[in-house]
Amino acid sequence: MTLLAVGLSHRTAPVRVLERAAVSGDEAGKLLDELLRCPNVSEAVLLATCNRVEVYAVVDAFHGGLADVSGVLARQAGTDVGQLSAHLYVHYAARAVEHLFRVASGLDSMVVGEAQILGQLRSAYGEANQAGTVGKVLHELVQQALRVGKRVHSETGIDHAGASLVTEALADAAAVLGTLSGRRALIVGSGAMGGLAAAHLRRAGVAEIVVANRTPANGQRLAEIIAAEGVPARATGLAELDVELATADVVFACTGATEVVIDAGMLAGASRDIVLCDLGLPRDIDPAAAEVPGVRVVDLESLQARLSDAEAGADTRLATELVAEEVRAYLAAQRSAAVTPTVTALRRRAAEVVDAELLRLSSRLPELAPEVRDELSQTVRRVVDKLLHTPTVRVKQLASAPGGSDYADALRELFALDQQAVAAVGAMDPFIHNGQSEQDGDIR
């Protein structure tokens, strides 16, 4: 088995390509089911955010698994694998582990250090678990990634300013308007991003927030939360967007809709300069809106261009070191665990030999007293246990190093252990592909 990560993100694809590959909440379950029905895929988790779509999978064969997963992503994007492959990254074995740990830590985000990715990864795991596409390998891996992400955020200052795409977009809006204080804000979409935008707008001192949402009850709920925090707020429907846009100063949109919800025609009645922040994928705001006089659009494309050259600070370097440390520890534990079936098979073989010899002794000396027979049995077993203790402990220690599987091979050879017996005890190591070292694993 091979651990495989295949995807596209803001680092490898323009927004127009990410839009085509975007996965809505309703589509996630369908894609997970499609992945699990692929001949080479046995486990899968789909992580889809506003700037990445990637699949983590356990596959039976690397090339077959890559073809399966790439095919699913290409069909989702409405294109063929050949066209999409120019934007895909592929990591396998140890590199796939490292990539997931970096993603969970916010090191691979457009805004380095943003903490929202942890919640998004947790949700992705929950969806996959509910869909029945998570097995032992991905369960352990994702739980470890979540732990690593928490450690990085708690032990470094990588997210000390609470940076996120939301804060960066609103910072650009504030730069255009001079200040957000006293402004009128319109939030389109009441999901997690809308809630985060509301919190930042409240702290920025806006005078009023209007929440427009497709589901009235959800919009009303967010408006009530905002009002409880001391900022006047009310909810409205998407049908009233024309009216609300006419008096808004700043608009934040992130709905998850598959088509634009704000087009250029809706802005004709705007009576002042207005900044539109669009973090939807696909876009919530028609790009033509930027051509309307007085309208400024801040979107994933403009944020990508501005943030791509950001320099890595000391906290980012420390976070990178922590991730590397965690990757080494995780892989060492996996290699050590991979030798366990050999150790178990050896101990079982030793127990069988002891049982056979004690039975032979009983048949040759039937007159032995029961207490003597018991003492002999315990003594022989103690001797065998002591003889096996050091080599079995040492082989686990040695196996934790790169190339450590050779020690398990030597153990099987020295004690003539049946490979089928070993395989029956435990599964193959998913971090070794066709005999290649787990140090391999990067394609792009």
GROMACS .gro file of C-alpha atoms in nm:
model
  444
    1MET     CA    1   0.000   0.000   0.000
    2THR     CA    2   0.106   0.359  -0.065
    3LEU     CA    3   0.003   0.685   0.098
    4LEU     CA    4  -0.074   0.938  -0.173
    5ALA     CA    5  -0.159   1.310  -0.174
    6VAL     CA    6  -0.283   1.466  -0.499
    7GLY     CA    7  -0.424   1.814  -0.536
    8LEU     CA    8  -0.406   2.169  -0.659
    9SER     CA    9  -0.384   2.490  -0.461
   10HIS     CA   10  -0.306   2.860  -0.483
   11ARG     CA   11   0.059   2.759  -0.518
   12THR     CA   12   0.009   2.559  -0.837
   13ALA     CA   13  -0.308   2.682  -1.004
   14PRO     CA   14  -0.467   3.016  -1.096
   15VAL     CA   15  -0.803   3.099  -0.943
   16ARG     CA   16  -0.987   3.021  -1.269
   17VAL     CA   17  -0.863   2.659  -1.246
   18LEU     CA   18  -0.938   2.635  -0.874
   19GLU     CA   19  -1.291   2.757  -0.947
   20ARG     CA   20  -1.349   2.473  -1.191
   21ALA     CA   21  -1.221   2.214  -0.944
   22ALA     CA   22  -1.406   2.361  -0.645
   23VAL     CA   23  -1.611   2.118  -0.437
   24SER     CA   24  -1.931   2.233  -0.271
   25GLY     CA   25  -2.056   2.079   0.051
   26ASP     CA   26  -2.315   1.874  -0.135
   27GLU     CA   27  -2.053   1.730  -0.372
   28ALA     CA   28  -1.800   1.612  -0.112
   29GLY     CA   29  -1.983   1.290  -0.026
   30LYS     CA   30  -2.029   1.204  -0.393
   31LEU     CA   31  -1.660   1.252  -0.467
   32LEU     CA   32  -1.554   1.046  -0.166
   33ASP     CA   33  -1.780   0.765  -0.283
   34GLU     CA   34  -1.636   0.791  -0.633
   35LEU     CA   35  -1.283   0.776  -0.494
   36LEU     CA   36  -1.353   0.466  -0.287
   37ARG     CA   37  -1.503   0.292  -0.589
   38CYS     CA   38  -1.174   0.334  -0.776
   39PRO     CA   39  -0.995  -0.003  -0.815
   40ASN     CA   40  -0.672   0.110  -0.646
   41VAL     CA   41  -0.810   0.326  -0.361
   42SER     CA   42  -0.885   0.177  -0.018
   43GLU     CA   43  -0.909   0.498   0.192
   44ALA     CA   44  -0.966   0.864   0.106
   45VAL     CA   45  -1.003   1.208   0.265
   46LEU     CA   46  -1.098   1.513   0.058
   47LEU     CA   47  -0.982   1.855   0.178
   48ALA     CA   48  -1.151   2.139  -0.013
   49THR     CA   49  -1.112   2.504   0.093
   50CYS     CA   50  -1.126   2.840  -0.081
   51ASN     CA   51  -0.770   2.795  -0.211
   52ARG     CA   52  -0.708   2.420  -0.234
   53VAL     CA   53  -0.866   2.093  -0.340
   54GLU     CA   54  -0.664   1.787  -0.246
   55VAL     CA   55  -0.710   1.417  -0.182
   56TYR     CA   56  -0.522   1.201   0.067
   57ALA     CA   57  -0.557   0.835  -0.025
   58VAL     CA   58  -0.425   0.492   0.061
   59VAL     CA   59  -0.375   0.308  -0.267
   60ASP     CA   60  -0.273  -0.042  -0.361
   61ALA     CA   61  -0.036   0.071  -0.637
   62PHE     CA   62   0.122   0.411  -0.688
   63HIS     CA   63   0.066   0.460  -1.061
   64GLY     CA   64  -0.281   0.308  -1.059
   65GLY     CA   65  -0.379   0.512  -0.754
   66LEU     CA   66  -0.245   0.833  -0.909
   67ALA     CA   67  -0.446   0.769  -1.225
   68ASP     CA   68  -0.761   0.700  -1.021
   69VAL     CA   69  -0.739   1.010  -0.802
   70SER     CA   70  -0.631   1.240  -1.086
   71GLY     CA   71  -0.921   1.114  -1.293
   72VAL     CA   72  -1.172   1.198  -1.020
   73LEU     CA   73  -1.029   1.549  -0.980
   74ALA     CA   74  -1.027   1.605  -1.355
   75ARG     CA   75  -1.392   1.501  -1.387
   76GLN     CA   76  -1.479   1.737  -1.103
   77ALA     CA   77  -1.303   2.020  -1.288
   78GLY     CA   78  -1.476   1.931  -1.615
   79THR     CA   79  -1.150   1.870  -1.799
   80ASP     CA   80  -0.916   1.585  -1.884
   81VAL     CA   81  -0.624   1.465  -1.676
   82GLY     CA   82  -0.371   1.591  -1.929
   83GLN     CA   83  -0.489   1.952  -1.894
   84LEU     CA   84  -0.529   1.939  -1.517
   85SER     CA   85  -0.195   1.766  -1.453
   86ALA     CA   86  -0.007   2.090  -1.523
   87HIS     CA   87  -0.159   2.227  -1.201
   88LEU     CA   88  -0.148   1.914  -0.984
   89TYR     CA   89   0.107   1.831  -0.717
   90VAL     CA   90   0.170   1.472  -0.614
   91HIS     CA   91   0.328   1.358  -0.287
   92TYR     CA   92   0.360   1.001  -0.171
   93ALA     CA   93   0.499   0.810   0.125
   94ALA     CA   94   0.695   1.040   0.360
   95ARG     CA   95   0.639   1.347   0.142
   96ALA     CA   96   0.263   1.302   0.170
   97VAL     CA   97   0.293   1.296   0.550
   98GLU     CA   98   0.509   1.609   0.546
   99HIS     CA   99   0.265   1.790   0.314
  100LEU     CA  100  -0.035   1.715   0.537
  101PHE     CA  101   0.153   1.826   0.850
  102ARG     CA  102   0.252   2.152   0.676
  103VAL     CA  103  -0.106   2.209   0.562
  104ALA     CA  104  -0.242   2.148   0.915
  105SER     CA  105   0.015   2.390   1.057
  106GLY     CA  106  -0.081   2.670   0.820
  107LEU     CA  107   0.260   2.664   0.649
  108ASP     CA  108   0.109   2.589   0.309
  109SER     CA  109  -0.171   2.847   0.336
  110MET     CA  110  -0.194   3.160   0.127
  111VAL     CA  111  -0.179   3.351   0.455
  112VAL     CA  112   0.095   3.163   0.638
  113GLY     CA  113  -0.014   3.061   0.985
  114GLU     CA  114  -0.390   3.097   0.938
  115ALA     CA  115  -0.566   2.877   1.190
  116GLN     CA  116  -0.890   2.810   0.996
  117ILE     CA  117  -0.726   2.520   0.816
  118LEU     CA  118  -0.735   2.311   1.135
  119GLY     CA  119  -1.113   2.334   1.151
  120GLN     CA  120  -1.138   2.266   0.778
  121LEU     CA  121  -0.919   1.955   0.809
  122ARG     CA  122  -1.124   1.836   1.106
  123SER     CA  123  -1.443   1.881   0.902
  124ALA     CA  124  -1.290   1.701   0.603
  125TYR     CA  125  -1.202   1.406   0.826
  126GLY     CA  126  -1.555   1.405   0.970
  127GLU     CA  127  -1.711   1.398   0.623
  128ALA     CA  128  -1.483   1.115   0.510
  129ASN     CA  129  -1.547   0.922   0.829
  130GLN     CA  130  -1.921   0.960   0.784
  131ALA     CA  131  -1.888   0.848   0.422
  132GLY     CA  132  -1.698   0.539   0.534
  133THR     CA  133  -1.380   0.622   0.340
  134VAL     CA  134  -1.147   0.646   0.642
  135GLY     CA  135  -0.954   0.342   0.761
  136LYS     CA  136  -0.678   0.284   1.012
  137VAL     CA  137  -0.404   0.458   0.812
  138LEU     CA  138  -0.582   0.787   0.742
  139HIS     CA  139  -0.747   0.793   1.084
  140GLU     CA  140  -0.409   0.782   1.257
  141LEU     CA  141  -0.248   1.019   1.006
  142VAL     CA  142  -0.514   1.291   1.021
  143GLN     CA  143  -0.538   1.276   1.401
  144GLN     CA  144  -0.161   1.316   1.417
  145ALA     CA  145  -0.175   1.605   1.169
  146LEU     CA  146  -0.435   1.784   1.382
  147ARG     CA  147  -0.213   1.737   1.689
  148VAL     CA  148   0.090   1.872   1.500
  149GLY     CA  149  -0.109   2.172   1.379
  150LYS     CA  150  -0.217   2.253   1.733
  151ARG     CA  151   0.140   2.219   1.858
  152VAL     CA  152   0.276   2.455   1.592
  153HIS     CA  153   0.013   2.717   1.672
  154SER     CA  154   0.069   2.689   2.049
  155GLU     CA  155   0.451   2.677   2.048
  156THR     CA  156   0.524   2.942   1.784
  157GLY     CA  157   0.392   3.289   1.713
  158ILE     CA  158   0.299   3.193   1.357
  159ASP     CA  159  -0.061   3.306   1.410
  160HIS     CA  160  -0.002   3.576   1.671
  161ALA     CA  161  -0.201   3.834   1.474
  162GLY     CA  162  -0.485   3.595   1.394
  163ALA     CA  163  -0.407   3.638   1.025
  164SER     CA  164  -0.637   3.480   0.769
  165LEU     CA  165  -0.767   3.546   0.420
  166VAL     CA  166  -1.056   3.729   0.585
  167THR     CA  167  -0.829   3.968   0.775
  168GLU     CA  168  -0.611   4.025   0.469
  169ALA     CA  169  -0.912   4.099   0.248
  170LEU     CA  170  -1.058   4.340   0.503
  171ALA     CA  171  -0.717   4.502   0.548
  172ASP     CA  172  -0.714   4.574   0.175
  173ALA     CA  173  -1.067   4.714   0.204
  174ALA     CA  174  -0.959   4.940   0.491
  175ALA     CA  175  -0.661   5.061   0.285
  176VAL     CA  176  -0.893   5.161   0.000
  177LEU     CA  177  -1.156   5.329   0.221
  178GLY     CA  178  -0.908   5.482   0.465
  179THR     CA  179  -1.083   5.312   0.758
  180LEU     CA  180  -1.365   5.069   0.826
  181SER     CA  181  -1.472   5.256   1.137
  182GLY     CA  182  -1.820   5.401   1.098
  183ARG     CA  183  -1.874   5.225   0.765
  184ARG     CA  184  -2.175   5.017   0.666
  185ALA     CA  185  -2.091   4.651   0.596
  186LEU     CA  186  -2.279   4.384   0.403
  187ILE     CA  187  -2.195   4.015   0.457
  188VAL     CA  188  -2.321   3.777   0.190
  189GLY     CA  189  -2.323   3.423   0.329
  190SER     CA  190  -2.352   3.326   0.695
  191GLY     CA  191  -2.110   3.033   0.706
  192ALA     CA  192  -1.783   3.010   0.898
  193MET     CA  193  -1.610   3.272   0.682
  194GLY     CA  194  -1.905   3.508   0.717
  195GLY     CA  195  -1.894   3.469   1.093
  196LEU     CA  196  -1.521   3.539   1.097
  197ALA     CA  197  -1.572   3.847   0.879
  198ALA     CA  198  -1.841   3.970   1.119
  199ALA     CA  199  -1.603   3.941   1.414
  200HIS     CA  200  -1.331   4.139   1.236
  201LEU     CA  201  -1.574   4.404   1.111
  202ARG     CA  202  -1.709   4.448   1.462
  203ARG     CA  203  -1.357   4.496   1.601
  204ALA     CA  204  -1.285   4.744   1.319
  205GLY     CA  205  -1.573   4.961   1.445
  206VAL     CA  206  -1.822   4.943   1.159
  207ALA     CA  207  -2.149   5.126   1.221
  208GLU     CA  208  -2.384   4.853   1.095
  209ILE     CA  209  -2.371   4.501   0.951
  210VAL     CA  210  -2.635   4.351   0.722
  211VAL     CA  211  -2.630   3.974   0.666
  212ALA     CA  212  -2.773   3.850   0.337
  213ASN     CA  213  -2.820   3.476   0.313
  214ARG     CA  214  -3.007   3.224   0.103
  215THR     CA  215  -3.150   3.060   0.417
  216PRO     CA  216  -3.322   3.333   0.624
  217ALA     CA  217  -3.292   3.150   0.957
  218ASN     CA  218  -2.914   3.117   0.925
  219GLY     CA  219  -2.873   3.483   0.834
  220GLN     CA  220  -3.093   3.587   1.124
  221ARG     CA  221  -2.889   3.374   1.363
  222LEU     CA  222  -2.563   3.544   1.263
  223ALA     CA  223  -2.726   3.890   1.279
  224GLU     CA  224  -2.843   3.819   1.634
  225ILE     CA  225  -2.493   3.714   1.737
  226ILE     CA  226  -2.348   4.035   1.591
  227ALA     CA  227  -2.612   4.250   1.762
  228ALA     CA  228  -2.544   4.077   2.094
  229GLU     CA  229  -2.182   4.192   2.059
  230GLY     CA  230  -2.291   4.555   2.040
  231VAL     CA  231  -2.306   4.630   1.666
  232PRO     CA  232  -2.643   4.706   1.501
  233ALA     CA  233  -2.722   4.417   1.267
  234ARG     CA  234  -3.010   4.274   1.070
  235ALA     CA  235  -3.070   3.995   0.821
  236THR     CA  236  -3.210   4.002   0.470
  237GLY     CA  237  -3.250   3.770   0.172
  238LEU     CA  238  -3.044   3.752  -0.145
  239ALA     CA  239  -3.335   3.899  -0.338
  240GLU     CA  240  -3.274   4.232  -0.160
  241LEU     CA  241  -2.906   4.255  -0.255
  242ASP     CA  242  -2.967   4.540  -0.505
  243VAL     CA  243  -3.112   4.757  -0.229
  244GLU     CA  244  -2.843   4.675   0.026
  245LEU     CA  245  -2.555   4.725  -0.219
  246ALA     CA  246  -2.677   5.078  -0.292
  247THR     CA  247  -2.576   5.196   0.056
  248ALA     CA  248  -2.297   4.956   0.154
  249ASP     CA  249  -1.935   5.066   0.191
  250VAL     CA  250  -1.774   4.724   0.219
  251VAL     CA  251  -1.911   4.386   0.110
  252PHE     CA  252  -1.778   4.050   0.217
  253ALA     CA  253  -1.899   3.750   0.011
  254CYS     CA  254  -1.832   3.380   0.065
  255THR     CA  255  -2.140   3.168   0.000
  256GLY     CA  256  -2.035   2.838  -0.152
  257ALA     CA  257  -2.275   2.903  -0.441
  258THR     CA  258  -2.187   2.757  -0.779
  259GLU     CA  259  -2.276   3.077  -0.967
  260VAL     CA  260  -2.216   3.448  -0.899
  261VAL     CA  261  -2.461   3.608  -0.658
  262ILE     CA  262  -2.353   3.968  -0.726
  263ASP     CA  263  -2.327   4.087  -1.085
  264ALA     CA  264  -2.220   4.422  -1.225
  265GLY     CA  265  -2.578   4.532  -1.287
  266MET     CA  266  -2.658   4.519  -0.915
  267LEU     CA  267  -2.398   4.789  -0.849
  268ALA     CA  268  -2.543   5.050  -1.082
  269GLY     CA  269  -2.726   5.217  -0.795
  270ALA     CA  270  -2.427   5.238  -0.559
  271SER     CA  271  -2.409   5.596  -0.431
  272ARG     CA  272  -2.051   5.586  -0.300
  273ASP     CA  273  -1.719   5.412  -0.339
  274ILE     CA  274  -1.757   5.048  -0.243
  275VAL     CA  275  -1.511   4.763  -0.182
  276LEU     CA  276  -1.621   4.408  -0.263
  277CYS     CA  277  -1.430   4.129  -0.088
  278ASP     CA  278  -1.491   3.797  -0.263
  279LEU     CA  279  -1.348   3.483  -0.102
  280GLY     CA  280  -1.592   3.245  -0.268
  281LEU     CA  281  -1.469   2.953  -0.475
  282PRO     CA  282  -1.620   2.962  -0.731
  283ARG     CA  283  -1.648   3.340  -0.726
  284ASP     CA  284  -1.953   3.501  -0.568
  285ILE     CA  285  -1.896   3.833  -0.746
  286ASP     CA  286  -1.884   3.881  -1.121
  287PRO     CA  287  -1.530   3.997  -1.219
  288ALA     CA  288  -1.697   4.259  -1.443
  289ALA     CA  289  -1.802   4.439  -1.125
  290ALA     CA  290  -1.448   4.579  -1.103
  291GLU     CA  291  -1.521   4.784  -1.418
  292VAL     CA  292  -1.807   4.974  -1.252
  293PRO     CA  293  -1.693   5.326  -1.151
  294GLY     CA  294  -1.622   5.355  -0.778
  295VAL     CA  295  -1.608   4.978  -0.728
  296ARG     CA  296  -1.295   4.801  -0.606
  297VAL     CA  297  -1.283   4.419  -0.595
  298VAL     CA  298  -1.057   4.229  -0.356
  299ASP     CA  299  -1.058   3.858  -0.439
  300LEU     CA  300  -0.850   3.543  -0.414
  301GLU     CA  301  -0.659   3.641  -0.727
  302SER     CA  302  -0.552   3.981  -0.595
  303LEU     CA  303  -0.469   3.835  -0.253
  304GLN     CA  304  -0.266   3.559  -0.417
  305ALA     CA  305  -0.062   3.816  -0.609
  306ARG     CA  306   0.000   4.029  -0.299
  307LEU     CA  307   0.083   3.750  -0.057
  308SER     CA  308   0.292   3.526  -0.281
  309ASP     CA  309   0.615   3.714  -0.211
  310ALA     CA  310   0.576   3.736   0.166
  311GLU     CA  311   0.904   3.660   0.341
  312ALA     CA  312   0.931   3.383   0.598
  313GLY     CA  313   0.989   3.512   0.950
  314ALA     CA  314   1.145   3.350   1.256
  315ASP     CA  315   0.814   3.197   1.364
  316THR     CA  316   0.766   3.038   1.022
  317ARG     CA  317   1.116   2.891   1.034
  318LEU     CA  318   1.052   2.753   1.383
  319ALA     CA  319   0.722   2.605   1.268
  320THR     CA  320   0.899   2.442   0.975
  321GLU     CA  321   1.151   2.285   1.212
  322LEU     CA  322   0.874   2.154   1.438
  323VAL     CA  323   0.696   1.998   1.142
  324ALA     CA  324   1.018   1.830   1.026
  325GLU     CA  325   1.070   1.694   1.378
  326GLU     CA  326   0.715   1.561   1.391
  327VAL     CA  327   0.749   1.399   1.048
  328ARG     CA  328   1.066   1.218   1.154
  329ALA     CA  329   0.902   1.096   1.475
  330TYR     CA  330   0.589   0.980   1.293
  331LEU     CA  331   0.781   0.790   1.029
  332ALA     CA  332   1.009   0.632   1.291
  333ALA     CA  333   0.702   0.511   1.481
  334GLN     CA  334   0.552   0.372   1.160
  335ARG     CA  335   0.874   0.189   1.072
  336SER     CA  336   0.897   0.048   1.423
  337ALA     CA  337   0.535  -0.064   1.408
  338ALA     CA  338   0.598  -0.228   1.069
  339VAL     CA  339   0.842  -0.477   1.229
  340THR     CA  340   0.587  -0.582   1.494
  341PRO     CA  341   0.434  -0.858   1.277
  342THR     CA  342   0.780  -1.016   1.238
  343VAL     CA  343   0.844  -0.999   1.612
  344THR     CA  344   0.500  -1.143   1.687
  345ALA     CA  345   0.552  -1.424   1.434
  346LEU     CA  346   0.890  -1.505   1.591
  347ARG     CA  347   0.742  -1.528   1.940
  348ARG     CA  348   0.460  -1.745   1.814
  349ARG     CA  349   0.711  -1.973   1.642
  350ALA     CA  350   0.914  -1.996   1.963
  351ALA     CA  351   0.601  -2.081   2.162
  352GLU     CA  352   0.517  -2.358   1.916
  353VAL     CA  353   0.866  -2.506   1.952
  354VAL     CA  354   0.845  -2.495   2.333
  355ASP     CA  355   0.500  -2.658   2.330
  356ALA     CA  356   0.624  -2.934   2.098
  357GLU     CA  357   0.931  -3.006   2.312
  358LEU     CA  358   0.731  -3.015   2.637
  359LEU     CA  359   0.485  -3.253   2.476
  360ARG     CA  360   0.776  -3.470   2.366
  361LEU     CA  361   0.916  -3.464   2.720
  362SER     CA  362   0.579  -3.568   2.863
  363SER     CA  363   0.561  -3.867   2.632
  364ARG     CA  364   0.917  -3.980   2.720
  365LEU     CA  365   0.883  -3.924   3.096
  366PRO     CA  366   0.519  -3.986   3.181
  367GLU     CA  367   0.607  -4.062   3.543
  368LEU     CA  368   0.714  -3.700   3.615
  369ALA     CA  369   0.525  -3.545   3.904
  370PRO     CA  370   0.283  -3.264   3.798
  371GLU     CA  371   0.469  -3.003   4.006
  372VAL     CA  372   0.800  -3.096   3.844
  373ARG     CA  373   0.643  -3.086   3.500
  374ASP     CA  374   0.503  -2.736   3.569
  375GLU     CA  375   0.837  -2.611   3.697
  376LEU     CA  376   1.017  -2.745   3.388
  377SER     CA  377   0.759  -2.580   3.163
  378GLN     CA  378   0.796  -2.240   3.333
  379THR     CA  379   1.176  -2.264   3.328
  380VAL     CA  380   1.192  -2.343   2.955
  381ARG     CA  381   0.951  -2.059   2.873
  382ARG     CA  382   1.151  -1.813   3.087
  383VAL     CA  383   1.473  -1.912   2.910
  384VAL     CA  384   1.317  -1.864   2.565
  385ASP     CA  385   1.162  -1.529   2.663
  386LYS     CA  386   1.496  -1.402   2.795
  387LEU     CA  387   1.680  -1.514   2.483
  388LEU     CA  388   1.428  -1.340   2.256
  389HIS     CA  389   1.388  -1.024   2.462
  390THR     CA  390   1.704  -0.839   2.355
  391PRO     CA  391   1.691  -0.917   1.980
  392THR     CA  392   1.319  -0.832   1.954
  393VAL     CA  393   1.359  -0.505   2.144
  394ARG     CA  394   1.668  -0.411   1.944
  395VAL     CA  395   1.509  -0.492   1.609
  396LYS     CA  396   1.225  -0.250   1.690
  397GLN     CA  397   1.474   0.019   1.783
  398LEU     CA  398   1.683  -0.039   1.472
  399ALA     CA  399   1.375  -0.053   1.251
  400SER     CA  400   1.280   0.303   1.349
  401ALA     CA  401   1.572   0.436   1.143
  402PRO     CA  402   1.551   0.478   0.764
  403GLY     CA  403   1.622   0.145   0.599
  404GLY     CA  404   1.531  -0.032   0.922
  405SER     CA  405   1.313  -0.284   0.739
  406ASP     CA  406   1.636  -0.470   0.654
  407TYR     CA  407   1.661  -0.579   1.018
  408ALA     CA  408   1.316  -0.735   1.004
  409ASP     CA  409   1.420  -0.915   0.684
  410ALA     CA  410   1.731  -1.047   0.860
  411LEU     CA  411   1.522  -1.167   1.154
  412ARG     CA  412   1.288  -1.356   0.924
  413GLU     CA  413   1.585  -1.511   0.742
  414LEU     CA  414   1.776  -1.612   1.057
  415PHE     CA  415   1.475  -1.781   1.216
  416ALA     CA  416   1.330  -1.916   0.890
  417LEU     CA  417   0.998  -1.742   0.948
  418ASP     CA  418   0.726  -1.802   0.690
  419GLN     CA  419   0.647  -1.475   0.512
  420GLN     CA  420   0.281  -1.569   0.492
  421ALA     CA  421   0.274  -1.613   0.868
  422VAL     CA  422   0.423  -1.267   0.911
  423ALA     CA  423   0.177  -1.113   0.663
  424ALA     CA  424  -0.111  -1.272   0.851
  425VAL     CA  425  -0.011  -1.090   1.169
  426GLY     CA  426  -0.022  -0.737   1.027
  427ALA     CA  427  -0.060  -0.530   0.713
  428MET     CA  428   0.221  -0.398   0.497
  429ASP     CA  429   0.375  -0.060   0.576
  430PRO     CA  430   0.180   0.201   0.374
  431PHE     CA  431   0.485   0.429   0.363
  432ILE     CA  432   0.695   0.194   0.149
  433HIS     CA  433   0.616   0.177  -0.221
  434ASN     CA  434   0.752  -0.107  -0.431
  435GLY     CA  435   1.059  -0.137  -0.211
  436GLN     CA  436   1.148   0.231  -0.238
  437SER     CA  437   1.259   0.420   0.071
  438GLU     CA  438   1.003   0.634   0.245
  439GLN     CA  439   1.242   0.925   0.184
  440ASP     CA  440   1.109   0.930  -0.173
  441GLY     CA  441   0.778   1.086  -0.255
  442ASP     CA  442   0.770   1.422  -0.432
  443ILE     CA  443   0.645   1.481  -0.783
  444ARG     CA  444   0.616   1.834  -0.921
   0.00000   0.00000   0.00000
